[in-house]
Amino acid sequence: MKKRMTVFLAVIMVIDIVALVVIFAGRNSSRPDIGVNYSPITDETASSTEKAELFSRVSFAAVGDNLIHDTIYKQAAARSSNGYDFSDAYDRIADKIAEPDVSILNQETIISTEHNVSNYPMFNSPVEVGEEMLEIGFDVFNIATNHSLDCGEKGLISSINYWKEKNAITCGAYLDNEDMANIPMHEVNGVKIAYLGFTESTNGLSLPDDSEVILVQAKDETLLHRRITEAKESADVVIVSAHWGNEYTHEPTDAQRELAQKLASWGADVIIGTHPHVIQPVEYITNTDGRRTLVAYSLGNFISAQNRGPRMLGGMLNFEVVKNNTTGEIALENVKFSGVVTHFGYGYSNIRVYPLDAYTEELASKHGVLSKTSDFSLQYLYDLLNEVIDKQFL
């Protein structure tokens, strides 16, 4: 009996030793020195993966008017031995443009290769402006502004074709009805996004009666309604660029608010306002079906050589579109409005764009705008931001 027990214990010991060898061998095989990162699959991991697959996310940034005065392009010319180099003007904000999945710009001035560069009141900007905007990460360009016809029909056609050659997404102006029928749209992270644009003013200029070119205007509400409806049939999200309102006023006009309500009811999910050259409020419009539309009435200037304190503060609107891949429902999350500062020294020297959170009191104390706005300071910018923008978006 003792002999059998001894044999039995010996067998048990052998089994234990083999088990230990297997365990330690398994541990050795999971060492990172073979270049493989092992993560145990748990219920929590599986749940996170399933949750990620249920939702698709797209991050956005939108900024205001890229208003290229002659001082800006002359400085760019001075920095280049052949052509124009705009990189110094935008370097300090480039990372914030490149970071989101999609970045949207209001290209205030046209870029016509058929005309000489020109300044206010009839703008035409160097092609290098477009190159720089693409280089720093802009994806979508509203080209329907009050300056779209500064170089006439020929200038607008040239500008449209310039962006087409760059495979950039533009909205608001089209070569003809066939061109307009192809609603600007792309798919990002499984979310289909459509872009529409319009302008309220053309500074009294108009296209020839027999022109096939289309510049979408706010007064043509029938066209706007139809375009949004058509876009909604194919896209998950419709973003509308609205060039509207009164210049240099922080309060939206009644016409802006009324049209925003209509755009929202027709199906717009986000409305990005530009033109006033100063910032205006951000708010949600709740539609009768419960859907919410985000409206930024004006993002002010992205860059300019204007000369009053309020016009030095523009805005960057960041937000995320979240799509429920089961129901198709869309939600807007992480909406934030942050300041963008146009800075220059005495005599408009070295015009540059800064994020407000990277701007300093030292820079503000040397700003050339002090000659026109004597109380300009870093605190001035923050006070203005907090006065205009609801704190829920800051």
Coordinates of C-alpha atoms in Angstrom, one line a residue, residues 144 172 197-202 214-221 223-224:
A144 CA -19.0 82.0 -52.3
G172 CA -20.9 77.8 -53.2
G197 CA -22.3 77.3 -49.5
F198 CA -23.8 80.7 -50.4
T199 CA -23.2 84.4 -50.2
E200 CA -25.7 87.1 -49.2
S201 CA -23.8 89.9 -51.1
T202 CA -21.7 90.3 -54.3
I214 CA -23.6 79.7 -60.8
L215 CA -22.8 81.7 -57.6
V216 CA -25.3 80.6 -55.0
Q217 CA -26.9 83.5 -53.2
A218 CA -28.9 83.7 -50.0
K219 CA -31.9 85.3 -51.8
D220 CA -32.5 82.1 -53.8
E221 CA -34.1 80.2 -51.0
L223 CA -32.3 76.7 -54.7
L224 CA -30.9 76.4 -51.2

